[in-house]
Tab-separated table of C-alpha atoms in Angstrom:
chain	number	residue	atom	x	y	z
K	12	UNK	CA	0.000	0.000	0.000
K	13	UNK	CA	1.577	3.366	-0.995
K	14	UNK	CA	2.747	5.486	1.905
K	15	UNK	CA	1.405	8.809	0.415
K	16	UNK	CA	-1.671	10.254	0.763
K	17	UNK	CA	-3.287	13.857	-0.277
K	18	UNK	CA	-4.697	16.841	1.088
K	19	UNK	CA	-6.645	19.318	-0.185
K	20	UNK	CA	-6.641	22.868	2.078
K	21	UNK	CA	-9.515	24.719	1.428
K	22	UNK	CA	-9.513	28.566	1.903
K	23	UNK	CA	-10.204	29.136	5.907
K	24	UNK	CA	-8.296	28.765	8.868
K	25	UNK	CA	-8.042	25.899	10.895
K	26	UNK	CA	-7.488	25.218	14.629
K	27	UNK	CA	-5.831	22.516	16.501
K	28	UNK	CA	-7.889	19.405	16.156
K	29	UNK	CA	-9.445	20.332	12.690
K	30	UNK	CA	-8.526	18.134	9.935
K	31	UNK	CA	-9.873	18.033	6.738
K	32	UNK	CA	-8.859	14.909	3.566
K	33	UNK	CA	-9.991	14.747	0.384
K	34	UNK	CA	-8.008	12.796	-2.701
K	35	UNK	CA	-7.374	15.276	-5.290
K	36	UNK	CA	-4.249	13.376	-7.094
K	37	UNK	CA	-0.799	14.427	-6.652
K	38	UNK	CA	0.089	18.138	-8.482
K	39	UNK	CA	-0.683	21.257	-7.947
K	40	UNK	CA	-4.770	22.502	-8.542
K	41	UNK	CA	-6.247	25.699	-8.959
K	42	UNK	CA	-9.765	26.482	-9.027
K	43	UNK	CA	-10.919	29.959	-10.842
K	44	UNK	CA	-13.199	30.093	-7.254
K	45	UNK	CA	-11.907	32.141	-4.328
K	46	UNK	CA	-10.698	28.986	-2.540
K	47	UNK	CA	-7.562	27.500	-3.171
K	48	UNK	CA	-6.686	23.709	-3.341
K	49	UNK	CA	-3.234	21.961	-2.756
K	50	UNK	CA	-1.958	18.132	-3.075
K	51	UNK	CA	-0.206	17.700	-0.022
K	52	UNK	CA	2.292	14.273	0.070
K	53	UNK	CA	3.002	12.686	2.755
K	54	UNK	CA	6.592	11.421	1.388
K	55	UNK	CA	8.734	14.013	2.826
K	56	UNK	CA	11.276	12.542	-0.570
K	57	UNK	CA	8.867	14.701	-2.826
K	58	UNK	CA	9.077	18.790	-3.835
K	59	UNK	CA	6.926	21.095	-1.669
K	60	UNK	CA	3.412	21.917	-2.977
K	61	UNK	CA	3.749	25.681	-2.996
K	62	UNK	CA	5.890	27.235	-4.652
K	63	UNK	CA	7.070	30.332	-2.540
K	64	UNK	CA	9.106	33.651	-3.808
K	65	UNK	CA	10.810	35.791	-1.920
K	66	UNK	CA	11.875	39.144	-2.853
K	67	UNK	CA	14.815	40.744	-0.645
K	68	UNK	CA	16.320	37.997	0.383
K	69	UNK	CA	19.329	38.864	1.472
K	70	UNK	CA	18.140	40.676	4.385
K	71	UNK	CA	17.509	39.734	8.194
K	72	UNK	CA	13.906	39.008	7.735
K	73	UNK	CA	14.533	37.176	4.467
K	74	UNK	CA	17.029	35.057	6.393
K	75	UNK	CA	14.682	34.473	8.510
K	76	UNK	CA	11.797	33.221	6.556
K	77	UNK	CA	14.052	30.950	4.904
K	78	UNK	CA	15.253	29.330	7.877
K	79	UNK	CA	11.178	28.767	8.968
K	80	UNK	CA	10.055	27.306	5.636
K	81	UNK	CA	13.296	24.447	6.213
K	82	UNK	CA	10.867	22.940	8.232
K	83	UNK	CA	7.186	23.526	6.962
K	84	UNK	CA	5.888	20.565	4.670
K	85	UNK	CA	3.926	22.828	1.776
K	86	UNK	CA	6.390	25.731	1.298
K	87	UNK	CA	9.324	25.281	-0.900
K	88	UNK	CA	11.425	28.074	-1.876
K	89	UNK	CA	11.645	28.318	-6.007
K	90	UNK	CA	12.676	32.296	-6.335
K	91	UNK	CA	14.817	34.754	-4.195
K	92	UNK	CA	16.038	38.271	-5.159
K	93	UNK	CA	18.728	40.554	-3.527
K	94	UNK	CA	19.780	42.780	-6.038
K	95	UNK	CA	22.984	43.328	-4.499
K	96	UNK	CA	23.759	40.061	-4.306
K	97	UNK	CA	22.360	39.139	-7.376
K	98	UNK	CA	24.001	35.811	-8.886
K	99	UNK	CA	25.123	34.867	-5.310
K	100	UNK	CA	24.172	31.276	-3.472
K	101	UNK	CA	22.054	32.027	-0.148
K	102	UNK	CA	25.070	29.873	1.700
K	103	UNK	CA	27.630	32.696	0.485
K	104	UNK	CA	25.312	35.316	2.037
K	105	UNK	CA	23.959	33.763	4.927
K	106	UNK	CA	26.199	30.135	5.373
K	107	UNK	CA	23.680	29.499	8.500
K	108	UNK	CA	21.258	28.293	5.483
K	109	UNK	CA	24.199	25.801	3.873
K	110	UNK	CA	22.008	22.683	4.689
K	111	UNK	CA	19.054	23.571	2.298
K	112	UNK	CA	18.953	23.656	-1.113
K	113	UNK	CA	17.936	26.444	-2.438
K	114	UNK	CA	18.063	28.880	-5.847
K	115	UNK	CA	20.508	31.384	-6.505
K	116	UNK	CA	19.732	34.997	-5.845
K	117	UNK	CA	18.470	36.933	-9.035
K	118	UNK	CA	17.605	40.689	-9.313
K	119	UNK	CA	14.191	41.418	-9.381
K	120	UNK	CA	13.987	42.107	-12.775
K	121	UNK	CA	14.849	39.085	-13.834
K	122	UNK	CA	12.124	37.120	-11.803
K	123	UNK	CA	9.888	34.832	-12.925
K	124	UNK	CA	6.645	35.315	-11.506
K	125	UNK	CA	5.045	32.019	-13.329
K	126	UNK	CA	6.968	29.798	-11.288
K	127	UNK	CA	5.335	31.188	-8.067
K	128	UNK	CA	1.963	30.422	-5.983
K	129	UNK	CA	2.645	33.090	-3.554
K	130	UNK	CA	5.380	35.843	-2.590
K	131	UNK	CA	7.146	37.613	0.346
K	132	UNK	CA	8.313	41.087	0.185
K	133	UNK	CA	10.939	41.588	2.632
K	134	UNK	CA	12.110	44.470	0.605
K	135	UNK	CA	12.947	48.443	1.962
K	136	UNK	CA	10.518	50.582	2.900
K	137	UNK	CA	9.552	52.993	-0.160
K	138	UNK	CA	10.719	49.763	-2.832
K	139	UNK	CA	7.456	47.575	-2.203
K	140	UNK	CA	4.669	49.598	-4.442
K	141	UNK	CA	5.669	49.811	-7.393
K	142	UNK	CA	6.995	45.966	-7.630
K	143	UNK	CA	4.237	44.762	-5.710
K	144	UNK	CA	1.653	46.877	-8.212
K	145	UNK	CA	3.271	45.011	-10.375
K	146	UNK	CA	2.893	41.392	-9.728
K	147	UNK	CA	-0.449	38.682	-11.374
K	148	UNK	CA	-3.068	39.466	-9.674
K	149	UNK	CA	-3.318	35.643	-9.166
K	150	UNK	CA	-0.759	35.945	-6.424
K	151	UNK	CA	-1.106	35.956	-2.554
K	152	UNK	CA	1.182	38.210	-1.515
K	153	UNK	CA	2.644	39.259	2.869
K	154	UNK	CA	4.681	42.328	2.525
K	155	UNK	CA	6.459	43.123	5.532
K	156	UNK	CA	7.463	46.436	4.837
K	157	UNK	CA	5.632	49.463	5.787
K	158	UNK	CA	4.918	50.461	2.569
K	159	UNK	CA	1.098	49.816	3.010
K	160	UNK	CA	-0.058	49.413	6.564
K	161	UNK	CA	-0.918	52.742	6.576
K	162	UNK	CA	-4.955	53.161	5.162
K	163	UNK	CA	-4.285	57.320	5.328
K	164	UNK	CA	-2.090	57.816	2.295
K	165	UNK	CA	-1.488	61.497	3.196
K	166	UNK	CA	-0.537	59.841	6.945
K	167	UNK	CA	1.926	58.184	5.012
K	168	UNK	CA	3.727	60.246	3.213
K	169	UNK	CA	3.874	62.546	6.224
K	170	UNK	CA	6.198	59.990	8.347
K	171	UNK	CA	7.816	58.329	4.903
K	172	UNK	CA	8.621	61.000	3.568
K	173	UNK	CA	7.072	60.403	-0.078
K	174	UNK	CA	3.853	60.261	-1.794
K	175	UNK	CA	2.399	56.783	-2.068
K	176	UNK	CA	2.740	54.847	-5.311
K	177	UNK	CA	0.195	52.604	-5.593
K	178	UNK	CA	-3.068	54.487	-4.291
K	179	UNK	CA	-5.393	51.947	-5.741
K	180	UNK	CA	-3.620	49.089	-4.207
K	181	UNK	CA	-3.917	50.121	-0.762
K	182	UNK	CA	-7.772	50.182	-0.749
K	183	UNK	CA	-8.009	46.291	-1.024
K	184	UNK	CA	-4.943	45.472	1.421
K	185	UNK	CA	-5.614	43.968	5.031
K	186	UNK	CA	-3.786	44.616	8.025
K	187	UNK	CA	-2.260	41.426	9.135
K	188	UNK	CA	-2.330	41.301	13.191
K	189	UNK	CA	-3.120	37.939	12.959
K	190	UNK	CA	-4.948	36.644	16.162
K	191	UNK	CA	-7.006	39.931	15.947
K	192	UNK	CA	-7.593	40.300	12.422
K	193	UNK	CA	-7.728	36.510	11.304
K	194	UNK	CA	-11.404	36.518	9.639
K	195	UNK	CA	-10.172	39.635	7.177
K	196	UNK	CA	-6.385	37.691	6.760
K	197	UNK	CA	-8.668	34.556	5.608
K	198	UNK	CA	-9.959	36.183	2.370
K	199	UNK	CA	-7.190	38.880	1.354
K	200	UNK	CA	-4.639	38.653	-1.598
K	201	UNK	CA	-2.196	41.428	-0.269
K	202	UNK	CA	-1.232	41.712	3.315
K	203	UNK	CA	0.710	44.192	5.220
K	204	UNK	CA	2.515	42.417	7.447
K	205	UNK	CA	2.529	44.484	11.354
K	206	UNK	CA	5.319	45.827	12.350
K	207	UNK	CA	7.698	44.682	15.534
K	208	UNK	CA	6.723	47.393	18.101
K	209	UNK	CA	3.143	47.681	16.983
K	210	UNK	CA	2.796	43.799	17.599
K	211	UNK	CA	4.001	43.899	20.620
K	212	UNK	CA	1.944	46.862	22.017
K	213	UNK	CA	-1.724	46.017	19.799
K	214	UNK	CA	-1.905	42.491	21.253
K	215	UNK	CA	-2.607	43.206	24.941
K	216	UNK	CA	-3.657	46.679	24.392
K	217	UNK	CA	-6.391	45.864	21.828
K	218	UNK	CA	-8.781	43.218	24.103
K	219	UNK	CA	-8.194	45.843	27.075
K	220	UNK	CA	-9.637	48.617	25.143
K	221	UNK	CA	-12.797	46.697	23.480
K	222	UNK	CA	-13.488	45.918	26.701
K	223	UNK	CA	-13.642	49.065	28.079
K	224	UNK	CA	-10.862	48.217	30.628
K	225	UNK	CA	-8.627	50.427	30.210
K	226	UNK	CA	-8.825	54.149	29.545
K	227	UNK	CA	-7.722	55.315	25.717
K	228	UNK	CA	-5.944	58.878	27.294
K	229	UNK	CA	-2.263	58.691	28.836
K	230	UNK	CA	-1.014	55.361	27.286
K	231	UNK	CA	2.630	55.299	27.687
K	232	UNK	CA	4.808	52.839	25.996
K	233	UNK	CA	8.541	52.198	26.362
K	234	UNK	CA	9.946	49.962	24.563
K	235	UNK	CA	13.298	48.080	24.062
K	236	UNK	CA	14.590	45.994	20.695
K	237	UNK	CA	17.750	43.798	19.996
K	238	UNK	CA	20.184	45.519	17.025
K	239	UNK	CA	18.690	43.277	14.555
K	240	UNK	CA	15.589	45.434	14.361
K	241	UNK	CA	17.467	48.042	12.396
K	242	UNK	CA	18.282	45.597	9.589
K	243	UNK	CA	21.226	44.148	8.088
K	244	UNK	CA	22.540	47.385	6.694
K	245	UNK	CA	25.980	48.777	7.719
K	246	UNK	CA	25.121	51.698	9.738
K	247	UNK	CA	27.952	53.689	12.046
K	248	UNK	CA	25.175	53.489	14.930
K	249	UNK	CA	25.580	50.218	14.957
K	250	UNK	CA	28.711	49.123	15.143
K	251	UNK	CA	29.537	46.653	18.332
K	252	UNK	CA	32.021	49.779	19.849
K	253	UNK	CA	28.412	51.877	19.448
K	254	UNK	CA	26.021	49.811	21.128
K	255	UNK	CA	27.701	47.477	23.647
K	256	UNK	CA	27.476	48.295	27.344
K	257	UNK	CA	24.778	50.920	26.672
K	258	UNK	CA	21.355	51.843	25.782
K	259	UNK	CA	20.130	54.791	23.713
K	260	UNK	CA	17.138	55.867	22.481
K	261	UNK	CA	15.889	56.759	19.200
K	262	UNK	CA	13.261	57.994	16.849
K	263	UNK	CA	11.960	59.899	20.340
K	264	UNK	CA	8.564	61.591	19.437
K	265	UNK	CA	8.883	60.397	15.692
K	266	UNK	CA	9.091	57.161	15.411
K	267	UNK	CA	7.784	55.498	12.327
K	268	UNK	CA	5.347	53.268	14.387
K	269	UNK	CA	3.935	55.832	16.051
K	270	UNK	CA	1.212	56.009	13.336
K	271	UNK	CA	0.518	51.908	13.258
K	272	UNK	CA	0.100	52.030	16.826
K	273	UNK	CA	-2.283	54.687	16.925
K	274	UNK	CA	-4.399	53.390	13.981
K	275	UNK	CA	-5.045	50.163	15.579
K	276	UNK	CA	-5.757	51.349	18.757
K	277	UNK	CA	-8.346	54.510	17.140
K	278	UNK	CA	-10.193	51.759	15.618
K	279	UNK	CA	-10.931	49.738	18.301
K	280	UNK	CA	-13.008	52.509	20.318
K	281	UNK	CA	-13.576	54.362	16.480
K	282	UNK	CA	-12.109	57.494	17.918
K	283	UNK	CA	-8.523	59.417	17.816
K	284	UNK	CA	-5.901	57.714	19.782
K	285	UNK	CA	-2.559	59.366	20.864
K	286	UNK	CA	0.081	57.936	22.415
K	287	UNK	CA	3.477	58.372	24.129
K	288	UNK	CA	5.883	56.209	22.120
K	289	UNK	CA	9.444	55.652	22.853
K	290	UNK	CA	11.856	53.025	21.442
K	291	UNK	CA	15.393	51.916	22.913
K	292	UNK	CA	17.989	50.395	21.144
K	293	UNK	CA	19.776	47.074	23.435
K	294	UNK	CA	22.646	45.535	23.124
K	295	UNK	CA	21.302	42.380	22.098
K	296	UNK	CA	20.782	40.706	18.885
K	297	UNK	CA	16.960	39.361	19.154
K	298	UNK	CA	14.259	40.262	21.662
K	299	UNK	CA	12.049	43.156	21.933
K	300	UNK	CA	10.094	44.472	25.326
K	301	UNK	CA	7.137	46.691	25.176
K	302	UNK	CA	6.959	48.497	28.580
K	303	UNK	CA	3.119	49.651	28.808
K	304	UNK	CA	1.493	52.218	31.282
K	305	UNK	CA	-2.245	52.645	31.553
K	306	UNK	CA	-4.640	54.221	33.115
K	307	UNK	CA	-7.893	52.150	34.159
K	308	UNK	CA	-11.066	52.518	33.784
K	309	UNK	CA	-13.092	53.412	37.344
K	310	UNK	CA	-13.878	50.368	39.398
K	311	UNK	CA	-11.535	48.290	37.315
K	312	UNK	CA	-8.892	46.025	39.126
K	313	UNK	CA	-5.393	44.795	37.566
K	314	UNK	CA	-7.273	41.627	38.050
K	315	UNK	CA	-9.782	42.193	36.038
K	316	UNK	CA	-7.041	42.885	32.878
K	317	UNK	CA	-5.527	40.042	33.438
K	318	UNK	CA	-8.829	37.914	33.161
K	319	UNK	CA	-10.011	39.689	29.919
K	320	UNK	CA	-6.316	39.224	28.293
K	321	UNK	CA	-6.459	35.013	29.499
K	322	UNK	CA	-10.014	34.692	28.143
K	323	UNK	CA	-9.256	36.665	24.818
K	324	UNK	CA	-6.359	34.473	24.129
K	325	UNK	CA	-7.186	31.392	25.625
K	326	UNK	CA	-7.610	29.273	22.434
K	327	UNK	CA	-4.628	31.278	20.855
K	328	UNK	CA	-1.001	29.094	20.282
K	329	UNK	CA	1.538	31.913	19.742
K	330	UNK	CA	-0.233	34.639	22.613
K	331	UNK	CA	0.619	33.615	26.324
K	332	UNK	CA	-0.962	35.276	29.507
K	333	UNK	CA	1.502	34.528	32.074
K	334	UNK	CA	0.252	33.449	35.434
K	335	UNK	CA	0.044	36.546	37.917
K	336	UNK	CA	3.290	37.991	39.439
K	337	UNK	CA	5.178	36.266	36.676
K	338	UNK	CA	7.603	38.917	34.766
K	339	UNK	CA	7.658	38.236	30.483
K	340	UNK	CA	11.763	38.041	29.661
K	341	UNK	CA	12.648	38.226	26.284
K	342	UNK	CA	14.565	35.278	26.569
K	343	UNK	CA	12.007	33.180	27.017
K	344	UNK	CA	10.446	33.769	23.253
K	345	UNK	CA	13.704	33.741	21.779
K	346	UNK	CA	13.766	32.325	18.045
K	347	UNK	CA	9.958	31.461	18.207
K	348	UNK	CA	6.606	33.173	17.298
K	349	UNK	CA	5.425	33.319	20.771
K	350	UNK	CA	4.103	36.543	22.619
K	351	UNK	CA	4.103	36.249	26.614
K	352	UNK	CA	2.516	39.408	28.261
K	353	UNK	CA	1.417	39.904	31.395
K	354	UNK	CA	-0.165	42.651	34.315
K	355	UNK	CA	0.931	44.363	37.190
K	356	UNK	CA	-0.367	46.698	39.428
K	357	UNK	CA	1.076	50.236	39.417
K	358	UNK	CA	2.350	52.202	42.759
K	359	UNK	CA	-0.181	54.842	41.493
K	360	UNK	CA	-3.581	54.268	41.945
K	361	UNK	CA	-5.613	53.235	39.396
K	362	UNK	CA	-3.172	52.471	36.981
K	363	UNK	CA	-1.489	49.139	35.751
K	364	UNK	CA	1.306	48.189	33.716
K	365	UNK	CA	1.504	45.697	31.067
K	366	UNK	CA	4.619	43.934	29.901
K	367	UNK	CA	4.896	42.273	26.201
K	368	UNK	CA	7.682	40.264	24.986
K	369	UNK	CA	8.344	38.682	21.483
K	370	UNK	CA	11.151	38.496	19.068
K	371	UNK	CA	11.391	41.024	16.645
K	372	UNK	CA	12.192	38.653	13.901
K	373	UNK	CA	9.750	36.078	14.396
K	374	UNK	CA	6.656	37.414	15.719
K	375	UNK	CA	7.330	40.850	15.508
K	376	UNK	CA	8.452	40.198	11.484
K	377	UNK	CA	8.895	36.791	9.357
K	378	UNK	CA	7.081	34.286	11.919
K	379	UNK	CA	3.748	36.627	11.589
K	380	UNK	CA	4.059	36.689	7.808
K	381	UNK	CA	4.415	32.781	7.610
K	382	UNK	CA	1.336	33.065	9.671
K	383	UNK	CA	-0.484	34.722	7.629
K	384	UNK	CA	0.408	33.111	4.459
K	385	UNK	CA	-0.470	29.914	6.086
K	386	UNK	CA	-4.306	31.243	6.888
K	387	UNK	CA	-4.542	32.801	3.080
K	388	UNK	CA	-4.125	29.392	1.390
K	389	UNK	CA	-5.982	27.892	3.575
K	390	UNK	CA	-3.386	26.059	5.657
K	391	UNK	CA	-3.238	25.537	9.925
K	392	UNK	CA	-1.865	28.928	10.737
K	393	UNK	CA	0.754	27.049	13.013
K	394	UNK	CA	2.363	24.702	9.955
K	395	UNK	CA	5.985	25.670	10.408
K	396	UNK	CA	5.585	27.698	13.260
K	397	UNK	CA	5.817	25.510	16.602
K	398	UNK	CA	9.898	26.105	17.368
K	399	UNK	CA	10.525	26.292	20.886
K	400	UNK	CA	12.264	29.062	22.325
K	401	UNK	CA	15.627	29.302	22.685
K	402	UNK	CA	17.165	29.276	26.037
K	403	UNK	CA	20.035	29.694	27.224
């Protein structure tokens, strides 16, 4: 009897325990319907079912989605651009990723779009419109620049710094905060994939604040990443002799996420949001720490924010409410997609704080885009996804 059977995802997302089987032969099928279907073997000998490009790939977040598809059954890698690097192996750019075999990095001009089911854009901010404007329409596509999580286009070219080039684009795109914004994720072709700091501070913020738990005036958020957050990209600032043995702060009043933060958080209670926003730079690689101070609503308890978060994320895999008194370290999510938070009473009455951990690679970048992918074609949003943390 032949050891290989076949599945057939349809478009949703599906939970642990859910299983669905159908025979649908053993290549690749697409339907002309919104839903998707895949042949899925079970003999790990055979090429991946999806085939999966990935444009700026010689980048930290590239890297990084590489090294999470090595292990995910239906992705297979068939197209990679850096155009830097162009005609490059991915071993000679990143020799962590020796062990898989993979293509040879091409410029983007030279890519092949037929020979793809679905794309990454790991690219710059201010590179992604125009080359994602320009892609089949057939495509599923998680850009994780910032290029269009932004809905005002005026908002961004105010923080960006230039007008944005593909207007029409940006009307269909969904915001991809997964585990708040799965139902929309489910049905979209394009998604902007969050970024790091907004991750970490929308996931506990976001339940409080439906709830009416927590009061939408004074939020103040400090917040602390590892260097890798800045990219790949030789920059004097971060040089070992600049950032060792210290902390500094940057992008005080104007950072970039400011914006993201603020429109998640203005359309939970569908009114203006403002927020105190600083970020720190560590001197650590991975790891990021959002710091949060709120003020609470009258009559509410630190107790009660810590029940709303556990019930809101009770049936989530990659969102942890820690038990009470126990303090979220950023080594404790390091190299996975897992986001451990948790609540504390303040010394000043009435207020709380709340402390959110991830890493800024993973969850706070290529983890949540694999994520995502995984729920657009239909796929368990964990497939490829349940790493451990690393510790030590």
């Amino acid at each position: 009897m032949s050891n290989v059977c076949s599945i057939s995802f349809e478009q949703g997302c599906w939970f642990k325990g859910e299983r669905k089987i159908r025979g649908v032969g053993d290549k690749l099928v697409k339907k002309p319907s919104s839903s998707m279907s895949f042949s899925v073997s079970a003999s790990s000998s055979e090429k991946k079912d999806i085939r999966i490009g990935l444009f700026g790939a010689s980048g930290y977040t590239g890297a990084e989605i590489v090294r999470l598809l090595a292990n995910h059954p239906h992705f297979g890698v068939t197209l990679m651009t850096a155009d830097r690097k162009a005609g490059q192996s991915m071993d000679s750019v990143f020799p962590h990723l020796r062990a898989q075999k993979l293509p040879r990095l091409i410029s983007v001009k030279d890519a092949d779009f037929s020979t793809v089911d679905a794309v990454f854009c790991c690219l710059p901010h201010g590179t992604t419109q125009e080359i994602i404007k320009g892609l089949p329409t057939a495509l599923k596509i998680v850009d994780l620049s910032a290029d269009f999580r932004l809905r005002d286009i005026a908002e961004y070219e105010e923080w960006y710094g230039q007008p944005h080039k593909a207007v029409e684009l940006q009307k269909e795109v969904v915001y991809g905060l997964t585990e708040l914004l799965r139902e929309d994720i489910r049905k979209a072709r394009l998604v902007a994939n969050p970024g790091c700091y907004p991750t970490s501070v929308q996931l506990p913020l976001v339940p409080l604040l439906k709830a009416n738990l927590i009061k939408y005036e004074n939020i103040i958020i400090d917040a602390k990443s590892g260097v890798s957050g800045a990219g790949r990209g030789a920059k004097e600032a971060n040089l070992y002799s600049e950032i060792a043995e210290g902390i500094s702060s940057y992008g005080v009043t104007r950072h970039r996420h400011v914006p993201e933060i603020e429109q998640g958080l203005s359309d939970v209670i569908q009114s203006k949001v403002t927020v105190s926003f600083t970020p720190h730079l560590m001197p650590m690689i991975r790891g990021m720490q959002s710091t949060i101070y709120v003020e609470m609503a009258p009559g509410v308890r630190t107790e009660d924010l810590h029940q709303q978060l556990k019930s809101s994320y009770e049936d989530e895999e990659f969102v942890k409410v820690l038990e009470e008194g126990v303090v979220p370290r950023t080594h404790n999510v390091r190299g996975s997609n897992y986001c451990f938070m948790n609540v504390f009473p303040d010394r000043i009455p009435g207020r709380a704080i709340i402390i959110s951990v991830i890493d800024n690679l993973v969850k706070g970048a290529s983890g949540q885009a694999l994520q995502n992918l995984n729920i657009m074609l239909g796929l368990p949003e964990t497939t490829g996804l349940l790493h451990q943390p690393l510790f030590p």
